mmCIF file of C-alpha atoms in Angstrom:
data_model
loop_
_atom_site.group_PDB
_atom_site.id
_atom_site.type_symbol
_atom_site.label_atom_id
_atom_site.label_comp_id
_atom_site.label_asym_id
_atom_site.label_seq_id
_atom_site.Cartn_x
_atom_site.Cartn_y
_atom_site.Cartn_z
ATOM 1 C CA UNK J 13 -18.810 37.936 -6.751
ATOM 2 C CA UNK J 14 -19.565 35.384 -9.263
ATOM 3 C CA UNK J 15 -22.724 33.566 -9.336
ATOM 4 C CA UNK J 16 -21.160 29.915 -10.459
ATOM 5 C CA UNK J 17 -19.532 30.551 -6.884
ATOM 6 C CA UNK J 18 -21.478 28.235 -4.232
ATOM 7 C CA UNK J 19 -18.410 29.025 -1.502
ATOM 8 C CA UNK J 20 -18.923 32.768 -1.906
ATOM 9 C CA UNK J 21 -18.476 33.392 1.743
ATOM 10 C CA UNK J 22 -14.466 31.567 0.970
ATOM 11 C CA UNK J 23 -13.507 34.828 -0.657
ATOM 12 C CA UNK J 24 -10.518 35.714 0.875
ATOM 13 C CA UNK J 25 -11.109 39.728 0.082
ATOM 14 C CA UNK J 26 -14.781 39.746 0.591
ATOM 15 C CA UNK J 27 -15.780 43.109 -0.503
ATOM 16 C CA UNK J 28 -17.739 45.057 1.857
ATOM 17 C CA UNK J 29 -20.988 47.314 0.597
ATOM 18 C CA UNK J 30 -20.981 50.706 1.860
ATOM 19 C CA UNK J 31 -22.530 50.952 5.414
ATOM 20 C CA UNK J 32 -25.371 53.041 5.130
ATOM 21 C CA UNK J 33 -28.729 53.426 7.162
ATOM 22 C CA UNK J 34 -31.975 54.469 5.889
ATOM 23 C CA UNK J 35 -34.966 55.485 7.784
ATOM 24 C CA UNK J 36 -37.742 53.158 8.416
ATOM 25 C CA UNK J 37 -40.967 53.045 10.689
ATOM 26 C CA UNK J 38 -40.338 49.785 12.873
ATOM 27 C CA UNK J 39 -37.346 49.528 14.710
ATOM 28 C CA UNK J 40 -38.610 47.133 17.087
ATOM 29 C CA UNK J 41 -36.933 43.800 16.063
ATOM 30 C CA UNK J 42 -33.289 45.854 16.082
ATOM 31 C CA UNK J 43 -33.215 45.516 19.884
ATOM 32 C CA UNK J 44 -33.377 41.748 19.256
ATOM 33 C CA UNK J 45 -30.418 41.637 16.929
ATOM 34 C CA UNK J 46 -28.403 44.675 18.888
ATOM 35 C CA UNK J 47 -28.121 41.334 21.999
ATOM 36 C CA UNK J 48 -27.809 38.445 20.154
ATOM 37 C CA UNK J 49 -25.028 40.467 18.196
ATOM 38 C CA UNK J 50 -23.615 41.984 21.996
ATOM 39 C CA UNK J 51 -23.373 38.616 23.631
ATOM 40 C CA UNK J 52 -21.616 36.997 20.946
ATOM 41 C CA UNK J 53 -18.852 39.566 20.687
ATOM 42 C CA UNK J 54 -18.962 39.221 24.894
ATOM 43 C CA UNK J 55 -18.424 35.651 24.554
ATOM 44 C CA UNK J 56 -15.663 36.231 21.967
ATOM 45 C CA UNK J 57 -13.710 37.950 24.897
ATOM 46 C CA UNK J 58 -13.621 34.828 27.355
ATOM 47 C CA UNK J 59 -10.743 32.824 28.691
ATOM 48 C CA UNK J 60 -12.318 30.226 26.072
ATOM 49 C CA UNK J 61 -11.295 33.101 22.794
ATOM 50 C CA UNK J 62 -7.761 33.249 25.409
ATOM 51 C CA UNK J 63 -7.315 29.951 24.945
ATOM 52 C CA UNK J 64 -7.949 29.049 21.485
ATOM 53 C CA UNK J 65 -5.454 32.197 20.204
ATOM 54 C CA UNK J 66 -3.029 31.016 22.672
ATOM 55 C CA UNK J 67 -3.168 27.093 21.832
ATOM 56 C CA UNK J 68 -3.627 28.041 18.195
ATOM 57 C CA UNK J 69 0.067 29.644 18.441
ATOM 58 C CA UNK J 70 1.773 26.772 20.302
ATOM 59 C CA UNK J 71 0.530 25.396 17.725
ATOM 60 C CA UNK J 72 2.020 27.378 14.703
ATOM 61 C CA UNK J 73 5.333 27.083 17.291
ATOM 62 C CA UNK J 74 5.532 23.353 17.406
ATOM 63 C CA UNK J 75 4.941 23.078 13.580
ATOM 64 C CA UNK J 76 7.919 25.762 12.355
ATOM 65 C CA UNK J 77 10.322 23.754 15.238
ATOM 66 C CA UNK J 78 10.101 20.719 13.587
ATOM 67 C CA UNK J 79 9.260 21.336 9.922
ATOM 68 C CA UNK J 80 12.608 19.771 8.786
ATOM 69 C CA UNK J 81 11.865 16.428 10.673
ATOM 70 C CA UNK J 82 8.426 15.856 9.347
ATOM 71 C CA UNK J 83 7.613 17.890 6.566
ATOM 72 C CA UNK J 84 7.452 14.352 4.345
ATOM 73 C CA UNK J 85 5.023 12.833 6.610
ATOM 74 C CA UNK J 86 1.205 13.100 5.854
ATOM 75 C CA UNK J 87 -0.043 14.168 9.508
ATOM 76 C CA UNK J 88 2.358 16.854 9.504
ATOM 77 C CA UNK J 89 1.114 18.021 5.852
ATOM 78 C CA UNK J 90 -2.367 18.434 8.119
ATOM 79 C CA UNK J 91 -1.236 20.359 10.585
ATOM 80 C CA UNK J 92 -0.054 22.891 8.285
ATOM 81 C CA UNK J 93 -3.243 22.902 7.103
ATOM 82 C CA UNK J 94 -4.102 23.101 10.280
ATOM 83 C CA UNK J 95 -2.493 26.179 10.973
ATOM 84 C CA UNK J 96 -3.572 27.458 7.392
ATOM 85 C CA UNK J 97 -7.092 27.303 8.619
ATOM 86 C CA UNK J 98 -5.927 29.258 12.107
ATOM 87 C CA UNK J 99 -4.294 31.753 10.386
ATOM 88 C CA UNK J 100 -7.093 32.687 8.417
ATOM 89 C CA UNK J 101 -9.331 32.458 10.584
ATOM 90 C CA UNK J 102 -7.401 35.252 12.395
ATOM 91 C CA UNK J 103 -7.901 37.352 9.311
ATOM 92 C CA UNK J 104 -11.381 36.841 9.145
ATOM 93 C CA UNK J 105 -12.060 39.466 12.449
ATOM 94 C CA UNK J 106 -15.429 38.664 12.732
ATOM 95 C CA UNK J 107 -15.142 40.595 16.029
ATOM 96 C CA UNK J 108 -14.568 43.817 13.778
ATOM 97 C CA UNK J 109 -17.309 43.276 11.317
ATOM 98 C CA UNK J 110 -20.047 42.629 14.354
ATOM 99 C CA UNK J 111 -19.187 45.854 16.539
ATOM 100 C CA UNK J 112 -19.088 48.258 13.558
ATOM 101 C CA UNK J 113 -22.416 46.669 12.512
ATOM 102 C CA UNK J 114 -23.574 47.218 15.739
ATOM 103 C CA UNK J 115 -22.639 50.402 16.263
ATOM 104 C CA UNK J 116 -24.856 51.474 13.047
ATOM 105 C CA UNK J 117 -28.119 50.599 14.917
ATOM 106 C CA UNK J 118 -30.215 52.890 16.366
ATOM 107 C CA UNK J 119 -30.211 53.892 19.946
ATOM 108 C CA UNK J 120 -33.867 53.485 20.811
ATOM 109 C CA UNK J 121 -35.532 50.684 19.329
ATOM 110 C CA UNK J 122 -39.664 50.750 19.468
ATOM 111 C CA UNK J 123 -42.524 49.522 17.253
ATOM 112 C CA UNK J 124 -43.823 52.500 17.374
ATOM 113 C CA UNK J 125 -40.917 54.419 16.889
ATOM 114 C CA UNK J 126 -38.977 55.170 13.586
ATOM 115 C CA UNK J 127 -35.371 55.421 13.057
ATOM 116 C CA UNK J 128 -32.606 54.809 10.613
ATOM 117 C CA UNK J 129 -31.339 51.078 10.100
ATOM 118 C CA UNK J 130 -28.452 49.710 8.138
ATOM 119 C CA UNK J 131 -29.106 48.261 4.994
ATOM 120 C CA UNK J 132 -29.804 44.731 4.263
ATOM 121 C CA UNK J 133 -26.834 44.601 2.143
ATOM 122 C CA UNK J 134 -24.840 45.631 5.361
ATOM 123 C CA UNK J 135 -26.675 43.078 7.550
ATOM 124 C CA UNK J 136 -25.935 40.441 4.616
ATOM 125 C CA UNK J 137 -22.178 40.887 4.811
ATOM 126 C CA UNK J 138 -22.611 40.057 8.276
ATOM 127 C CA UNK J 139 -24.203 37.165 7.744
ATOM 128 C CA UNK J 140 -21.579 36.220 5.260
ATOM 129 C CA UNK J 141 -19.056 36.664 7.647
ATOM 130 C CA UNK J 142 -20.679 34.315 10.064
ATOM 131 C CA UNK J 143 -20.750 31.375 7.403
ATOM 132 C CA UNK J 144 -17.262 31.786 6.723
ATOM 133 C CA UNK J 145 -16.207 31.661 10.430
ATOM 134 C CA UNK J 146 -18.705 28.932 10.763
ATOM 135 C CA UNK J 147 -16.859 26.920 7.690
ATOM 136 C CA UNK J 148 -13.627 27.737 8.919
ATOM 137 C CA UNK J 149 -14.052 25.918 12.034
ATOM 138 C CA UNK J 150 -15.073 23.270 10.375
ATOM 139 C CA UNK J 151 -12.033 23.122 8.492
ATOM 140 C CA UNK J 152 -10.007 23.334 11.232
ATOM 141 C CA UNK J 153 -11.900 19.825 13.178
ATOM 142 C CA UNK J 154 -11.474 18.199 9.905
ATOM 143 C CA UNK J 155 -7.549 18.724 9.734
ATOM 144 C CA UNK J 156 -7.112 18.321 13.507
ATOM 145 C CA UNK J 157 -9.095 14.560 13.277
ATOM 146 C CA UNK J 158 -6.299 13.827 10.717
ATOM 147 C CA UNK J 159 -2.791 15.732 12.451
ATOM 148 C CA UNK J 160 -4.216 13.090 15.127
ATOM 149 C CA UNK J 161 -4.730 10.401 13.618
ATOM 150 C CA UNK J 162 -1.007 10.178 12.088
ATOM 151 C CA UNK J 163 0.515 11.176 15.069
ATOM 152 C CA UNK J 164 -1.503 8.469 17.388
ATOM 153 C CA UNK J 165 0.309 5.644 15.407
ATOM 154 C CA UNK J 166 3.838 7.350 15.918
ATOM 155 C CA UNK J 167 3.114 7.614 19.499
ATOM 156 C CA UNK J 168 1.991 3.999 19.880
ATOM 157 C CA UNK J 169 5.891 3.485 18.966
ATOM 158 C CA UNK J 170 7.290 5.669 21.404
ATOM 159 C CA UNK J 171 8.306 7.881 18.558
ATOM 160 C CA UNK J 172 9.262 12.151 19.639
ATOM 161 C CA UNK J 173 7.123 11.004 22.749
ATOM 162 C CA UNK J 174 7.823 14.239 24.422
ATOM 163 C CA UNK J 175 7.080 16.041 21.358
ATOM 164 C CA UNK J 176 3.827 14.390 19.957
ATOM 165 C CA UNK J 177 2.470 14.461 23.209
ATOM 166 C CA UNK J 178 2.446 18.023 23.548
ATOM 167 C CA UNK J 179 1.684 18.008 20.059
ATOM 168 C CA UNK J 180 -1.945 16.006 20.575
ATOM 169 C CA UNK J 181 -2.457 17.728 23.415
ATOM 170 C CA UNK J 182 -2.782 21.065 21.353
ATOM 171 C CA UNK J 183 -4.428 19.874 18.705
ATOM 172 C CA UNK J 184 -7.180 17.940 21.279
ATOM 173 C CA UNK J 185 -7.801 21.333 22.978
ATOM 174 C CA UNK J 186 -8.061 23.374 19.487
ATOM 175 C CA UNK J 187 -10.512 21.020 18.205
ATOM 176 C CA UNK J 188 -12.867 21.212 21.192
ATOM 177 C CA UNK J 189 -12.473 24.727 21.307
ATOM 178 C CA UNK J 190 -13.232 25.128 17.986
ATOM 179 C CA UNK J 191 -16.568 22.881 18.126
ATOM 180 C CA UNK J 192 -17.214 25.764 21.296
ATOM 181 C CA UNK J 193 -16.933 28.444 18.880
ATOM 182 C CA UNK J 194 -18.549 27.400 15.836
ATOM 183 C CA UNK J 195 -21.505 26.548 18.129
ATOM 184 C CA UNK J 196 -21.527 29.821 19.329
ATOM 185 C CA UNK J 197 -21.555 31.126 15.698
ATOM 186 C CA UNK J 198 -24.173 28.470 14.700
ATOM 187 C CA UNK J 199 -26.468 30.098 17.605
ATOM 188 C CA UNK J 200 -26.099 33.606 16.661
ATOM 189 C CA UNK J 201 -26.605 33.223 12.603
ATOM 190 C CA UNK J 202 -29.962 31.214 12.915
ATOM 191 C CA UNK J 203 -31.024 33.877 15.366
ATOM 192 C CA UNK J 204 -29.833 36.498 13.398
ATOM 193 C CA UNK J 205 -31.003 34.824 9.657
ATOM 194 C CA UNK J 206 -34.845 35.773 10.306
ATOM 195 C CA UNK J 207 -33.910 39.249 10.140
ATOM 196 C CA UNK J 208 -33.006 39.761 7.067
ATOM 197 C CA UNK J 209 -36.073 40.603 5.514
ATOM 198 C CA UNK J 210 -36.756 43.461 8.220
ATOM 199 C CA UNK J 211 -33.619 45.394 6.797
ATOM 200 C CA UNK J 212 -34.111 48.448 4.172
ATOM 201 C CA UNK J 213 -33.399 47.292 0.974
ATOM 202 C CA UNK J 214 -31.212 49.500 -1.550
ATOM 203 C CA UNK J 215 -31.062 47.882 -5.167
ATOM 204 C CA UNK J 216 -27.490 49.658 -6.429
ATOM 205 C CA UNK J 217 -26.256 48.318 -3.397
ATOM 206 C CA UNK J 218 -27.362 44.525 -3.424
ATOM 207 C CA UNK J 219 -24.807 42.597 -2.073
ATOM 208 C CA UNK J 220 -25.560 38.345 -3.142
ATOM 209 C CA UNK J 221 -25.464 38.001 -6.758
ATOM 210 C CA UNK J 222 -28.344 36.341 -8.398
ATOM 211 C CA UNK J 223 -28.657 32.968 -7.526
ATOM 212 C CA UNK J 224 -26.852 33.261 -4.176
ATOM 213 C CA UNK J 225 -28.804 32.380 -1.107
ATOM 214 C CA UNK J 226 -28.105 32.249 2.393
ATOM 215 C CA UNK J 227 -28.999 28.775 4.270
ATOM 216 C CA UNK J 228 -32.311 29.499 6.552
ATOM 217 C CA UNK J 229 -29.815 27.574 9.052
ATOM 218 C CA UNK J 230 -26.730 26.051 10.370
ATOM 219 C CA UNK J 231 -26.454 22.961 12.319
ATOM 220 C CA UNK J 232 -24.242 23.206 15.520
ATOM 221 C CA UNK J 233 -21.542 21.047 15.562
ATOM 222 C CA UNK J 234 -22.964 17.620 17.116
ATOM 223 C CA UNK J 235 -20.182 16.817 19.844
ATOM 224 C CA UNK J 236 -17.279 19.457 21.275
ATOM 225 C CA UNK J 237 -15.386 16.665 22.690
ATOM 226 C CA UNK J 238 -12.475 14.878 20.762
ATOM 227 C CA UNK J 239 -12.871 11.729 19.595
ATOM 228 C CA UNK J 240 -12.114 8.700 21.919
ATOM 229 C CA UNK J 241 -8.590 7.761 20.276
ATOM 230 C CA UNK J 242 -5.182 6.750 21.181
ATOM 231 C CA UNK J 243 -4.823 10.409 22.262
ATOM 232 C CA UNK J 244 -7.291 10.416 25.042
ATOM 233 C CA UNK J 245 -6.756 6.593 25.521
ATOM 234 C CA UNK J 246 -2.936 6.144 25.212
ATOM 235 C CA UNK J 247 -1.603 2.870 24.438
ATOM 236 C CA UNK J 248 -0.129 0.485 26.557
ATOM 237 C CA UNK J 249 3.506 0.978 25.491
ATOM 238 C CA UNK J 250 4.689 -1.526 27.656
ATOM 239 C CA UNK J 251 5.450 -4.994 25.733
ATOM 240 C CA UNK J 252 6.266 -7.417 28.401
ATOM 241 C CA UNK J 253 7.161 -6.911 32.210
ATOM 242 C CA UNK J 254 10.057 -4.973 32.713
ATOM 243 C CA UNK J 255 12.993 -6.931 33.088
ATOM 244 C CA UNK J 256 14.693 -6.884 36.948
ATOM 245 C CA UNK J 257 18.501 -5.490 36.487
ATOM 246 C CA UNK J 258 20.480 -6.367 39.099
ATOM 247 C CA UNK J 259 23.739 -4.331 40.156
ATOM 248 C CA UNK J 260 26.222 -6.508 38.766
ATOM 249 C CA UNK J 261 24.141 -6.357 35.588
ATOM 250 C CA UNK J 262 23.961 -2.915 35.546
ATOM 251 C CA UNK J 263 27.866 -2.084 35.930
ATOM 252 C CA UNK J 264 28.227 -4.159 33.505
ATOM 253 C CA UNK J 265 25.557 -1.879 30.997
ATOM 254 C CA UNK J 266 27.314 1.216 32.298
ATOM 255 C CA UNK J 267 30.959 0.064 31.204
ATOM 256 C CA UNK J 268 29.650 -0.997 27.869
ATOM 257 C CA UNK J 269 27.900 2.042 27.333
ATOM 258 C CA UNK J 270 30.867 3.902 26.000
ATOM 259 C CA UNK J 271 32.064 1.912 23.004
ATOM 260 C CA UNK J 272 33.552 5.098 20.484
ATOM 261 C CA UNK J 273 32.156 4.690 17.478
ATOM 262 C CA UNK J 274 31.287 1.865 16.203
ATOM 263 C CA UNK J 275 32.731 0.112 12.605
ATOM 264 C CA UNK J 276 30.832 -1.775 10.624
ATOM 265 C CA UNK J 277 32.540 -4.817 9.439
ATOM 266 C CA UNK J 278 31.816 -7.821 6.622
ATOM 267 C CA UNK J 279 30.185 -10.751 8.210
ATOM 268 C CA UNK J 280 29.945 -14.315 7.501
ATOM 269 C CA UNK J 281 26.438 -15.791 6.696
ATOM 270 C CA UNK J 282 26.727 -17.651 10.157
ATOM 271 C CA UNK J 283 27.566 -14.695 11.937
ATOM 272 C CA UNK J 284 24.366 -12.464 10.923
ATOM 273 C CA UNK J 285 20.981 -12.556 12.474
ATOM 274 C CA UNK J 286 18.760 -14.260 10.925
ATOM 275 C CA UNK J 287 14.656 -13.271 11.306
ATOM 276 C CA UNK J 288 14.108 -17.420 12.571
ATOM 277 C CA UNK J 289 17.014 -17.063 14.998
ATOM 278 C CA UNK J 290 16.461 -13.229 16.332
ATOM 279 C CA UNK J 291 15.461 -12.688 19.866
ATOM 280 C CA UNK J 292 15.822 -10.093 22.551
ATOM 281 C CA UNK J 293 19.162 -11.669 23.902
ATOM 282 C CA UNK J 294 20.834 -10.323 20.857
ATOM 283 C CA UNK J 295 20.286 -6.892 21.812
ATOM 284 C CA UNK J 296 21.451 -7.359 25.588
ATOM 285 C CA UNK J 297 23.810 -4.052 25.432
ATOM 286 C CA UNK J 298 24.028 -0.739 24.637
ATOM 287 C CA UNK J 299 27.120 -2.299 22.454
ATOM 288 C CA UNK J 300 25.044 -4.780 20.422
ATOM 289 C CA UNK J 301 22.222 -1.650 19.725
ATOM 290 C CA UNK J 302 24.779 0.665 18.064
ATOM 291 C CA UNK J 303 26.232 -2.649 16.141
ATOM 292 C CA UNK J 304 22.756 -3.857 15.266
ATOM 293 C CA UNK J 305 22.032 -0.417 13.691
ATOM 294 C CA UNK J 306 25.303 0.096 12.186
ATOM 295 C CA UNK J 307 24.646 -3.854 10.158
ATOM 296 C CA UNK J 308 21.074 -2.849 9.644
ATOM 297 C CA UNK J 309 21.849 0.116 7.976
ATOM 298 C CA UNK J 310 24.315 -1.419 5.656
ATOM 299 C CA UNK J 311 22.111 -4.041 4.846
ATOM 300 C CA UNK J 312 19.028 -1.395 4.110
ATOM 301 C CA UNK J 313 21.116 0.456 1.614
ATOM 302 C CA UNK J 314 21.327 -2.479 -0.592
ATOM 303 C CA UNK J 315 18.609 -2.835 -3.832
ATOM 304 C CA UNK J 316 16.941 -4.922 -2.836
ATOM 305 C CA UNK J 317 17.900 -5.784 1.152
ATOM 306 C CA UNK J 318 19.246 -9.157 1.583
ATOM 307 C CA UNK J 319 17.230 -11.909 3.524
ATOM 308 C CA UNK J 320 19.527 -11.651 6.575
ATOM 309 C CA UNK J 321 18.078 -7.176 6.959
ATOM 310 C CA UNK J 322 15.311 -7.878 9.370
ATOM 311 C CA UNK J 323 14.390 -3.950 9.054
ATOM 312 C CA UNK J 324 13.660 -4.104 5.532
ATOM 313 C CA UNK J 325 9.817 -3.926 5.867
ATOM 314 C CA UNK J 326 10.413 -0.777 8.505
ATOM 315 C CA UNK J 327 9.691 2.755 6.862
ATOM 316 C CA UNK J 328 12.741 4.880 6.488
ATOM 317 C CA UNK J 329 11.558 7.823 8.655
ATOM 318 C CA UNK J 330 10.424 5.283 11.517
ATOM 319 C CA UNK J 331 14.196 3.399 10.965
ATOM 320 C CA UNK J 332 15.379 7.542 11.275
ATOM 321 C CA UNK J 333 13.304 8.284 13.748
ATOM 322 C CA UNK J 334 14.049 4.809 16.218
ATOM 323 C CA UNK J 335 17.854 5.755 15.522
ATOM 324 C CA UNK J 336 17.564 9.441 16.712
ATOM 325 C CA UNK J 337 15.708 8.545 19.491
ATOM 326 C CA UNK J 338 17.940 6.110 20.323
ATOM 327 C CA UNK J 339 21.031 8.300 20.191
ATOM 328 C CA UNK J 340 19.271 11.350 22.431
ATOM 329 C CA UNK J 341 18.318 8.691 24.938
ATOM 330 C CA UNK J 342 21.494 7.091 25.299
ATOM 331 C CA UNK J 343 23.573 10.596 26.469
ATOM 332 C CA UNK J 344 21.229 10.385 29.204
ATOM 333 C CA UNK J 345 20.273 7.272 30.148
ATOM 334 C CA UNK J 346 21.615 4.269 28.506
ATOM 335 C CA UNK J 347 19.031 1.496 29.610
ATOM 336 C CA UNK J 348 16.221 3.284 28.939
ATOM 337 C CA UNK J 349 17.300 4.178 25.468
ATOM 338 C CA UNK J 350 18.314 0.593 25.294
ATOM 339 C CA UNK J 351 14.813 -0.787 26.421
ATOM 340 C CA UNK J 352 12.785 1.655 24.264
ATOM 341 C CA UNK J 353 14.925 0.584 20.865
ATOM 342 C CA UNK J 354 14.638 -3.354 21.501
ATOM 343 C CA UNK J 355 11.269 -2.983 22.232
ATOM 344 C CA UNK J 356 10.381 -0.896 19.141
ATOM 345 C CA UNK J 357 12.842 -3.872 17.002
ATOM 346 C CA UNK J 358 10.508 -6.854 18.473
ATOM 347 C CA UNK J 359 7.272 -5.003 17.720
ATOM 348 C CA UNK J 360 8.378 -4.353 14.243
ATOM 349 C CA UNK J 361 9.992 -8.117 13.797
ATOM 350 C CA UNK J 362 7.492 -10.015 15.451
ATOM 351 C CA UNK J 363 4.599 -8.885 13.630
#
């Protein structure tokens, strides 16, 4: 390792010293580290280690499903990072490293008694091993605080609501496991840190570099719950009281809804909508949706949009995404996909 290198315990193929044990007099403190050590790798077995594996893959699930319809957008850049962090963390098999390290201690521990002890080269790597999990955690609360973040505001506008729920959901449970975990490591490092200098040292086998240290300790992370934020607190989607549709109304909605395809055609200036004369009214039908899109997007293509395109200041992806929604709604239930587009339109508009 080089000693310019302050992340040291970021190398991806740390390399281990030879594990060795030499004899010494006192092997009284070993029976301390032999439970700290035993507990941890108990605790690593837990429906809370279930869990986080098992979230952790929904996870990597949800992001190759629907890599083609966000892979522009900046919260789904994080969860890839995300799921970076995950899947190195799953390399790191900390697990592995603690119960071979383990195993190398001697049976009987006593003051009084000697016995042979891994080196503190051995015990180092260890230690190493528990920053990098410890960082790595980190990492992953960092990337989950943005995934959310981005995907809060898409939510807020009924955007893949089926999908971004499940979505948060994951990510809210990964990032309070995590903050579990890396507590957990936290615990057993600065129990484990005071140890080092009861290990056997071997100078050909030194494992930090000079000028490498070890921090005396690591803070626990301060909360393990997520953040209060639109995904524990969702927004009321709800713009105005829901509008009573009576029968006659709703035949009417139901023979409408099956209009072919709709053709854009040229309209005169008086025909269009302007952004002063828009209201609801002139999205009343499933009809007047699929025309409003079909003008909109005409209008949107043009450099720059005219005056009359009252999406112009809409994103492109949230114009894609309103339309697809829209369109996957409407097979099933044509009011509802009609109520969630005009109220998305009037948000957007009237702001």
């Amino acid at each position: 390792m080089e000693m310019e290198n302050p992340y040291f315990w970021n190398e991806f193929e740390l390399k281990q010293p030879p594990l060795m044990t030499l004899q010494v007099e006192d092997t009284g403190f070993a029976k301390n580290v032999f439970v700290v050590i035993n507990r941890f790798v108990q605790q690593l077995s837990e429906p809370e280690a279930k869990d986080f594996e098992e979230t952790a893959a929904l996870i990597g699930r949800l992001m190759a499903r629907r890599k083609n319809s966000f892979r522009h957008m900046p919260g789904f850049r994080a969860v890839c990072k995300l799921n970076s962090a995950l899947c190195r963390l799953l390399r790191l098999d900390l697990a592995r490293d603690l119960i071979q390290f383990r195993g190398a201690l001697p049976d009987v521990c006593d003051e009084e008694l000697g016995g042979a002890m891994p080196t503190r080269s051995s015990f180092e790597f260890v230690l190493v091993r528990l920053l990098g999990f410890y960082h790595l955690h980190e990492r992953i609360r960092e990337c989950c605080l943005m995934a959310a973040s981005y995907f809060t505001q898409l939510l807020r506008n009924n955007y893949f609501m089926e999908f971004i729920t499940l979505l948060i959901a994951a990510i809210a449970k990964i990032r309070k496991l995590s903050s579990l975990q890396a507590s957990r490591g936290a615990t057993l490092y600065n129990k484990l840190r005071p140890h080092v200098a009861n290990f056997p040292l071997v100078a050909k086998h030194k494992f930090l570099a000079e000028g490498q240290a070890l921090p005396a300790k690591l803070e626990p992370p301060k909360s393990t719950q997520m953040p209060a934020t639109a995904a524990s607190n969702p927004p009321d989607l709800v713009l105005k009281p829901k509008k009573v549709v009576t029968k006659m109304e709703k035949a009417k909605l139901e023979a409408k809804s099956d209009v072919g395809t709709v053709i854009a055609r040229k309209e005169t200036p008086s025909q269009s909508v302007t952004k002063s004369k828009f209201n609801e009214e002139a999205l009343a039908t499933v009809a007047d949706a699929q025309k409003f899109i079909v003008r909109e997007t005409k209008a949107r293509k043009q450099n720059p949009p005219p005056e009359s395109c009252l999406t112009k200041n809409i994103s492109k992806h949230e114009w894609l995404a309103a339309q697809t929604l829209f369109q996957r709604k409407m097979t099933k239930d044509p009011a509802k996909a009609l109520s969630i587009f005009r109220k998305f339109i009037v948000s957007k508009i009237k702001q």
